[in-house]
Coordinates of C-alpha atoms in Angstrom, one line a residue:
X407 CA 0.0 0.1 -0.1
X408 CA 1.4 3.1 -0.9
X409 CA 1.0 6.5 1.3
X410 CA -1.3 8.2 -1.7
X411 CA -3.7 4.9 -1.2
X412 CA -3.6 4.8 2.5
X413 CA -4.5 8.9 2.3
X414 CA -7.4 8.3 -0.5
X415 CA -9.0 5.1 2.0
X416 CA -8.8 7.7 5.1
X417 CA -10.3 10.2 2.7
X418 CA -13.2 8.1 1.9
X419 CA -13.5 6.9 5.5
X420 CA -13.6 10.4 7.0
X421 CA -17.5 11.2 6.5
X422 CA -18.1 8.0 8.6
X423 CA -16.3 9.1 11.7
X424 CA -17.6 11.5 14.1
X425 CA -15.3 14.0 16.0
X426 CA -15.5 13.7 19.5
X427 CA -16.8 17.0 21.8
X428 CA -14.2 18.8 23.1
X429 CA -13.5 18.1 26.3
X430 CA -12.7 20.6 29.0
X431 CA -10.0 19.6 31.5
X432 CA -8.9 21.5 34.5
X433 CA -5.2 22.1 35.5
X434 CA -4.3 19.4 38.8
X435 CA -2.2 21.0 41.4
X436 CA 1.0 18.9 41.8
X437 CA 0.2 19.0 45.6
X438 CA -2.6 16.6 44.8
X439 CA -0.9 14.2 42.4
X440 CA 1.2 11.4 44.8
X441 CA 1.6 7.7 43.9
X442 CA 3.0 7.7 40.7
X443 CA 6.5 6.5 39.5
X444 CA 8.4 6.4 36.5
X445 CA 10.7 4.4 35.3
X446 CA 14.2 6.0 35.0
X447 CA 14.2 5.2 31.2
X448 CA 11.0 6.8 30.5
X449 CA 12.3 9.8 32.9
X450 CA 15.2 10.3 30.5
X451 CA 13.4 10.0 27.1
X452 CA 11.0 12.8 28.8
X453 CA 14.0 14.7 30.0
X454 CA 15.6 14.9 26.3
X455 CA 12.6 15.9 24.6
X456 CA 12.4 19.7 24.0
X457 CA 8.9 20.7 25.2
X458 CA 9.7 19.0 28.1
X459 CA 13.1 18.9 29.5
X460 CA 16.5 19.6 27.8

């Protein structure tokens, strides 16, 4: 399958997909977040991502 075929398939299917309602989210205070553990490899990956770390 080529990229053009995939794009064509997606264009044909788009009318059949309904967009979800936009969810309103409220930021959570960091003091309320507890019990979350992050594996060291994941922390390094996020730290190396310019939007979050670096």
